[in-house]
Amino acid sequence: MIANVVFDLKMAITRPQYMSGDREEIKKIVEAKLPPIMKFRGEHKFLTGDSPAWIDFLFFELVENLEFVSEGKLLAEHPKVKEYHSNVASLPKLAEYIASGAEKKLPFNNKMAKLGATAW
């Protein structure tokens, strides 16, 4: 299931965010684990087809986290991820929430993390 693959990536990048804060370590993990997810997505609009599923919201948050960790480089370096991100971000209620700026006030991680412990 794609959920297990997404969770594997999430867990793999969470540990260095808490332990070392090493952005390069996280980048290596992403370069190894992100391509299979995008391959699975194929030409669909979302991960499991052309309609969003619950896993899209989890993966979208993960992509947002990785965009933060990569200092804005993830989407620029991965056009298919950028396309996916745009597809999810344009969902009406989510687009409304993003436009409010509320998510930029929330940290990705607990205060003890080396990365993502403060708001954007």
GROMACS .gro file of N, CA and C in nm:
model
  360
    1MET      N    1   0.082  -0.118   0.000
    1MET     CA    2   0.000   0.000   0.000
    1MET      C    3   0.087   0.125   0.000
    2ILE      N    4   0.040   0.224  -0.074
    2ILE     CA    5   0.116   0.350  -0.083
    2ILE      C    6   0.128   0.418   0.053
    3ALA      N    7   0.031   0.398   0.140
    3ALA     CA    8   0.038   0.459   0.273
    3ALA      C    9   0.164   0.414   0.348
    4ASN      N   10   0.199   0.287   0.337
    4ASN     CA   11   0.320   0.238   0.405
    4ASN      C   12   0.445   0.303   0.349
    5VAL      N   13   0.449   0.326   0.220
    5VAL     CA   14   0.564   0.389   0.157
    5VAL      C   15   0.575   0.535   0.201
    6VAL      N   16   0.461   0.604   0.207
    6VAL     CA   17   0.460   0.743   0.253
    6VAL      C   18   0.501   0.750   0.401
    7PHE      N   19   0.448   0.661   0.484
    7PHE     CA   20   0.486   0.658   0.625
    7PHE      C   21   0.636   0.629   0.642
    8ASP      N   22   0.690   0.542   0.559
    8ASP     CA   23   0.832   0.511   0.564
    8ASP      C   24   0.915   0.637   0.538
    9LEU      N   25   0.879   0.714   0.438
    9LEU     CA   26   0.949   0.839   0.410
    9LEU      C   27   0.933   0.935   0.528
   10LYS      N   28   0.813   0.948   0.578
   10LYS     CA   29   0.789   1.040   0.691
   10LYS      C   30   0.875   1.003   0.811
   11MET      N   31   0.879   0.878   0.846
   11MET     CA   32   0.958   0.835   0.961
   11MET      C   33   1.108   0.854   0.936
   12ALA      N   34   1.150   0.828   0.814
   12ALA     CA   35   1.291   0.840   0.780
   12ALA      C   36   1.340   0.985   0.790
   13ILE      N   37   1.255   1.081   0.754
   13ILE     CA   38   1.300   1.221   0.759
   13ILE      C   39   1.273   1.286   0.896
   14THR      N   40   1.188   1.225   0.976
   14THR     CA   41   1.158   1.283   1.107
   14THR      C   42   1.274   1.267   1.203
   15ARG      N   43   1.336   1.151   1.202
   15ARG     CA   44   1.447   1.126   1.296
   15ARG      C   45   1.558   1.231   1.282
   16PRO      N   46   1.611   1.257   1.162
   16PRO     CA   47   1.716   1.359   1.153
   16PRO      C   48   1.667   1.500   1.187
   17GLN      N   49   1.539   1.525   1.169
   17GLN     CA   50   1.488   1.658   1.207
   17GLN      C   51   1.498   1.678   1.358
   18TYR      N   52   1.482   1.570   1.432
   18TYR     CA   53   1.492   1.578   1.577
   18TYR      C   54   1.635   1.561   1.626
   19MET      N   55   1.709   1.470   1.568
   19MET     CA   56   1.839   1.432   1.623
   19MET      C   57   1.954   1.523   1.579
   20SER      N   58   1.968   1.541   1.449
   20SER     CA   59   2.086   1.611   1.399
   20SER      C   60   2.055   1.746   1.334
   21GLY      N   61   1.938   1.758   1.275
   21GLY     CA   62   1.906   1.878   1.199
   21GLY      C   63   1.983   1.886   1.069
   22ASP      N   64   2.038   1.775   1.025
   22ASP     CA   65   2.123   1.769   0.906
   22ASP      C   66   2.037   1.767   0.778
   23ARG      N   67   2.031   1.879   0.711
   23ARG     CA   68   1.951   1.892   0.590
   23ARG      C   69   2.003   1.803   0.477
   24GLU      N   70   2.133   1.785   0.471
   24GLU     CA   71   2.191   1.700   0.366
   24GLU      C   72   2.152   1.553   0.386
   25GLU      N   73   2.150   1.509   0.510
   25GLU     CA   74   2.106   1.373   0.540
   25GLU      C   75   1.961   1.353   0.494
   26ILE      N   76   1.878   1.451   0.523
   26ILE     CA   77   1.738   1.444   0.483
   26ILE      C   78   1.725   1.445   0.331
   27LYS      N   79   1.806   1.527   0.265
   27LYS     CA   80   1.802   1.533   0.119
   27LYS      C   81   1.835   1.396   0.058
   28LYS      N   82   1.933   1.327   0.113
   28LYS     CA   83   1.970   1.194   0.062
   28LYS      C   84   1.854   1.096   0.080
   29ILE      N   85   1.788   1.103   0.194
   29ILE     CA   86   1.673   1.017   0.219
   29ILE      C   87   1.563   1.045   0.117
   30VAL      N   88   1.536   1.172   0.095
   30VAL     CA   89   1.432   1.212   0.000
   30VAL      C   90   1.466   1.164  -0.140
   31GLU      N   91   1.589   1.180  -0.181
   31GLU     CA   92   1.629   1.138  -0.316
   31GLU      C   93   1.615   0.987  -0.335
   32ALA      N   94   1.626   0.912  -0.227
   32ALA     CA   95   1.611   0.766  -0.236
   32ALA      C   96   1.465   0.722  -0.227
   33LYS      N   97   1.386   0.791  -0.146
   33LYS     CA   98   1.251   0.741  -0.115
   33LYS      C   99   1.137   0.814  -0.187
   34LEU      N  100   1.163   0.931  -0.242
   34LEU     CA  101   1.056   1.005  -0.310
   34LEU      C  102   1.025   0.951  -0.451
   35PRO      N  103   1.123   0.912  -0.530
   35PRO     CA  104   1.093   0.864  -0.666
   35PRO      C  105   0.992   0.749  -0.673
   36PRO      N  106   0.998   0.649  -0.585
   36PRO     CA  107   0.896   0.543  -0.595
   36PRO      C  108   0.754   0.593  -0.572
   37ILE      N  109   0.739   0.694  -0.488
   37ILE     CA  110   0.606   0.749  -0.463
   37ILE      C  111   0.555   0.819  -0.588
   38MET      N  112   0.642   0.896  -0.651
   38MET     CA  113   0.602   0.966  -0.773
   38MET      C  114   0.579   0.868  -0.889
   39LYS      N  115   0.656   0.761  -0.890
   39LYS     CA  116   0.635   0.658  -0.993
   39LYS      C  117   0.498   0.593  -0.974
   40PHE      N  118   0.463   0.564  -0.851
   40PHE     CA  119   0.333   0.505  -0.821
   40PHE      C  120   0.220   0.598  -0.866
   41ARG      N  121   0.235   0.726  -0.840
   41ARG     CA  122   0.135   0.824  -0.880
   41ARG      C  123   0.116   0.826  -1.030
   42GLY      N  124   0.224   0.810  -1.102
   42GLY     CA  125   0.216   0.810  -1.248
   42GLY      C  126   0.164   0.942  -1.301
   43GLU      N  127   0.068   0.935  -1.389
   43GLU     CA  128   0.011   1.056  -1.449
   43GLU      C  129  -0.119   1.100  -1.382
   44HIS      N  130  -0.153   1.035  -1.270
   44HIS     CA  131  -0.275   1.073  -1.199
   44HIS      C  132  -0.258   1.208  -1.132
   45LYS      N  133  -0.368   1.270  -1.104
   45LYS     CA  134  -0.367   1.400  -1.036
   45LYS      C  135  -0.326   1.386  -0.890
   46PHE      N  136  -0.368   1.277  -0.827
   46PHE     CA  137  -0.338   1.252  -0.686
   46PHE      C  138  -0.265   1.118  -0.674
   47LEU      N  139  -0.232   1.077  -0.553
   47LEU     CA  140  -0.154   0.954  -0.537
   47LEU      C  141  -0.225   0.829  -0.584
   48THR      N  142  -0.354   0.821  -0.561
   48THR     CA  143  -0.424   0.696  -0.594
   48THR      C  144  -0.523   0.710  -0.708
   49GLY      N  145  -0.518   0.820  -0.779
   49GLY     CA  146  -0.609   0.839  -0.891
   49GLY      C  147  -0.635   0.986  -0.918
   50ASP      N  148  -0.749   1.015  -0.974
   50ASP     CA  149  -0.780   1.152  -1.010
   50ASP      C  150  -0.873   1.221  -0.911
   51SER      N  151  -0.900   1.156  -0.801
   51SER     CA  152  -0.975   1.215  -0.690
   51SER      C  153  -0.889   1.201  -0.564
   52PRO      N  154  -0.893   1.299  -0.476
   52PRO     CA  155  -0.808   1.291  -0.356
   52PRO      C  156  -0.857   1.182  -0.260
   53ALA      N  157  -0.762   1.124  -0.190
   53ALA     CA  158  -0.786   1.026  -0.085
   53ALA      C  159  -0.717   1.077   0.042
   54TRP      N  160  -0.743   1.013   0.153
   54TRP     CA  161  -0.685   1.059   0.279
   54TRP      C  162  -0.533   1.067   0.275
   55ILE      N  163  -0.470   0.975   0.203
   55ILE     CA  164  -0.324   0.972   0.198
   55ILE      C  165  -0.268   1.097   0.130
   56ASP      N  166  -0.345   1.158   0.044
   56ASP     CA  167  -0.299   1.281  -0.021
   56ASP      C  168  -0.279   1.394   0.079
   57PHE      N  169  -0.361   1.400   0.182
   57PHE     CA  170  -0.346   1.506   0.281
   57PHE      C  171  -0.224   1.482   0.369
   58LEU      N  172  -0.198   1.358   0.402
   58LEU     CA  173  -0.078   1.326   0.478
   58LEU      C  174   0.047   1.354   0.394
   59PHE      N  175   0.044   1.310   0.269
   59PHE     CA  176   0.161   1.331   0.183
   59PHE      C  177   0.180   1.479   0.153
   60PHE      N  178   0.073   1.554   0.136
   60PHE     CA  179   0.083   1.698   0.113
   60PHE      C  180   0.154   1.765   0.230
   61GLU      N  181   0.116   1.729   0.352
   61GLU     CA  182   0.183   1.786   0.469
   61GLU      C  183   0.331   1.749   0.469
   62LEU      N  184   0.362   1.628   0.431
   62LEU     CA  185   0.500   1.583   0.423
   62LEU      C  186   0.578   1.664   0.320
   63VAL      N  187   0.517   1.687   0.204
   63VAL     CA  188   0.580   1.769   0.101
   63VAL      C  189   0.603   1.911   0.153
   64GLU      N  190   0.506   1.966   0.224
   64GLU     CA  191   0.522   2.099   0.284
   64GLU      C  192   0.642   2.099   0.379
   65ASN      N  193   0.653   1.995   0.460
   65ASN     CA  194   0.764   1.984   0.553
   65ASN      C  195   0.897   1.978   0.477
   66LEU      N  196   0.900   1.898   0.372
   66LEU     CA  197   1.023   1.885   0.294
   66LEU      C  198   1.058   2.013   0.221
   67GLU      N  199   0.959   2.088   0.180
   67GLU     CA  200   0.984   2.218   0.117
   67GLU      C  201   1.048   2.312   0.219
   68PHE      N  202   1.000   2.307   0.342
   68PHE     CA  203   1.060   2.385   0.450
   68PHE      C  204   1.204   2.340   0.477
   69VAL      N  205   1.223   2.211   0.494
   69VAL     CA  206   1.356   2.159   0.525
   69VAL      C  207   1.456   2.188   0.413
   70SER      N  208   1.409   2.181   0.288
   70SER     CA  209   1.498   2.204   0.172
   70SER      C  210   1.517   2.352   0.143
   71GLU      N  211   1.459   2.436   0.228
   71GLU     CA  212   1.468   2.581   0.212
   71GLU      C  213   1.416   2.626   0.075
   72GLY      N  214   1.301   2.567   0.039
   72GLY     CA  215   1.233   2.606  -0.084
   72GLY      C  216   1.284   2.543  -0.211
   73LYS      N  217   1.366   2.440  -0.200
   73LYS     CA  218   1.425   2.378  -0.319
   73LYS      C  219   1.353   2.253  -0.369
   74LEU      N  220   1.280   2.185  -0.282
   74LEU     CA  221   1.219   2.058  -0.319
   74LEU      C  222   1.130   2.072  -0.442
   75LEU      N  223   1.036   2.164  -0.439
   75LEU     CA  224   0.943   2.177  -0.550
   75LEU      C  225   1.013   2.225  -0.677
   76ALA      N  226   1.113   2.308  -0.662
   76ALA     CA  227   1.189   2.356  -0.778
   76ALA      C  228   1.268   2.243  -0.844
   77GLU      N  229   1.317   2.151  -0.763
   77GLU     CA  230   1.399   2.041  -0.815
   77GLU      C  231   1.318   1.920  -0.860
   78HIS      N  232   1.191   1.915  -0.823
   78HIS     CA  233   1.106   1.799  -0.855
   78HIS      C  234   0.974   1.846  -0.918
   79PRO      N  235   0.973   1.867  -1.049
   79PRO     CA  236   0.853   1.920  -1.115
   79PRO      C  237   0.728   1.835  -1.095
   80LYS      N  238   0.741   1.704  -1.088
   80LYS     CA  239   0.623   1.619  -1.068
   80LYS      C  240   0.568   1.634  -0.926
   81VAL      N  241   0.655   1.656  -0.831
   81VAL     CA  242   0.610   1.682  -0.694
   81VAL      C  243   0.544   1.819  -0.687
   82LYS      N  244   0.600   1.915  -0.759
   82LYS     CA  245   0.541   2.049  -0.765
   82LYS      C  246   0.400   2.044  -0.825
   83GLU      N  247   0.385   1.967  -0.931
   83GLU     CA  248   0.254   1.950  -0.995
   83GLU      C  249   0.155   1.887  -0.896
   84TYR      N  250   0.199   1.783  -0.830
   84TYR     CA  251   0.115   1.716  -0.730
   84TYR      C  252   0.076   1.814  -0.619
   85HIS      N  253   0.172   1.884  -0.567
   85HIS     CA  254   0.150   1.981  -0.460
   85HIS      C  255   0.045   2.083  -0.503
   86SER      N  256   0.057   2.131  -0.623
   86SER     CA  257  -0.039   2.228  -0.676
   86SER      C  258  -0.179   2.168  -0.687
   87ASN      N  259  -0.187   2.043  -0.729
   87ASN     CA  260  -0.317   1.976  -0.740
   87ASN      C  261  -0.387   1.970  -0.604
   88VAL      N  262  -0.313   1.933  -0.502
   88VAL     CA  263  -0.373   1.922  -0.369
   88VAL      C  264  -0.403   2.061  -0.313
   89ALA      N  265  -0.307   2.152  -0.328
   89ALA     CA  266  -0.325   2.287  -0.273
   89ALA      C  267  -0.442   2.361  -0.336
   90SER      N  268  -0.483   2.320  -0.454
   90SER     CA  269  -0.593   2.389  -0.521
   90SER      C  270  -0.731   2.331  -0.485
   91LEU      N  271  -0.735   2.230  -0.401
   91LEU     CA  272  -0.864   2.181  -0.353
   91LEU      C  273  -0.932   2.295  -0.278
   92PRO      N  274  -1.058   2.324  -0.308
   92PRO     CA  275  -1.121   2.447  -0.258
   92PRO      C  276  -1.104   2.479  -0.110
   93LYS      N  277  -1.137   2.389  -0.022
   93LYS     CA  278  -1.128   2.419   0.122
   93LYS      C  279  -0.983   2.431   0.168
   94LEU      N  280  -0.896   2.349   0.110
   94LEU     CA  281  -0.754   2.358   0.146
   94LEU      C  282  -0.696   2.489   0.092
   95ALA      N  283  -0.732   2.526  -0.028
   95ALA     CA  284  -0.685   2.653  -0.086
   95ALA      C  285  -0.728   2.771   0.001
   96GLU      N  286  -0.849   2.764   0.051
   96GLU     CA  287  -0.900   2.870   0.140
   96GLU      C  288  -0.816   2.876   0.268
   97TYR      N  289  -0.787   2.760   0.325
   97TYR     CA  290  -0.706   2.754   0.446
   97TYR      C  291  -0.565   2.807   0.420
   98ILE      N  292  -0.503   2.765   0.311
   98ILE     CA  293  -0.368   2.811   0.278
   98ILE      C  294  -0.367   2.962   0.259
   99ALA      N  295  -0.467   3.015   0.191
   99ALA     CA  296  -0.476   3.159   0.168
   99ALA      C  297  -0.484   3.238   0.299
  100SER      N  298  -0.538   3.177   0.403
  100SER     CA  299  -0.550   3.245   0.532
  100SER      C  300  -0.414   3.264   0.600
  101GLY      N  301  -0.314   3.185   0.560
  101GLY     CA  302  -0.181   3.192   0.620
  101GLY      C  303  -0.170   3.122   0.754
  102ALA      N  304  -0.276   3.059   0.798
  102ALA     CA  305  -0.278   2.996   0.931
  102ALA      C  306  -0.172   2.887   0.946
  103GLU      N  307  -0.147   2.811   0.839
  103GLU     CA  308  -0.052   2.699   0.852
  103GLU      C  309   0.090   2.747   0.872
  104LYS      N  310   0.121   2.868   0.829
  104LYS     CA  311   0.257   2.921   0.846
  104LYS      C  312   0.286   2.957   0.991
  105LYS      N  313   0.185   2.958   1.075
  105LYS     CA  314   0.201   2.991   1.216
  105LYS      C  315   0.227   2.868   1.301
  106LEU      N  316   0.222   2.750   1.239
  106LEU     CA  317   0.236   2.626   1.313
  106LEU      C  318   0.369   2.558   1.282
  107PRO      N  319   0.439   2.506   1.383
  107PRO     CA  320   0.562   2.432   1.356
  107PRO      C  321   0.530   2.291   1.305
  108PHE      N  322   0.627   2.231   1.238
  108PHE     CA  323   0.611   2.094   1.192
  108PHE      C  324   0.638   1.994   1.303
  109ASN      N  325   0.727   2.030   1.393
  109ASN     CA  326   0.773   1.937   1.496
  109ASN      C  327   0.762   1.998   1.635
  110ASN      N  328   0.784   1.913   1.735
  110ASN     CA  329   0.786   1.955   1.874
  110ASN      C  330   0.904   2.049   1.898
  111LYS      N  331   0.900   2.124   2.006
  111LYS     CA  332   1.003   2.224   2.035
  111LYS      C  333   1.143   2.165   2.054
  112MET      N  334   1.153   2.035   2.079
  112MET     CA  335   1.286   1.975   2.099
  112MET      C  336   1.354   1.937   1.967
  113ALA      N  337   1.286   1.951   1.855
  113ALA     CA  338   1.345   1.915   1.724
  113ALA      C  339   1.449   2.019   1.683
  114LYS      N  340   1.548   1.971   1.611
  114LYS     CA  341   1.653   2.060   1.558
  114LYS      C  342   1.604   2.137   1.436
  115LEU      N  343   1.511   2.078   1.362
  115LEU     CA  344   1.450   2.144   1.245
  115LEU      C  345   1.299   2.139   1.259
  116GLY      N  346   1.234   2.245   1.219
  116GLY     CA  347   1.088   2.246   1.215
  116GLY      C  348   1.021   2.264   1.349
  117ALA      N  349   1.095   2.313   1.449
  117ALA     CA  350   1.037   2.333   1.581
  117ALA      C  351   0.974   2.471   1.596
  118THR      N  352   1.001   2.556   1.499
  118THR     CA  353   0.942   2.690   1.499
  118THR      C  354   0.855   2.704   1.376
  119ALA      N  355   0.768   2.800   1.377
  119ALA     CA  356   0.681   2.824   1.261
  119ALA      C  357   0.767   2.870   1.143
  120TRP      N  358   0.708   2.859   1.027
  120TRP     CA  359   0.777   2.897   0.903
  120TRP      C  360   0.829   3.037   0.917
   0.00000   0.00000   0.00000
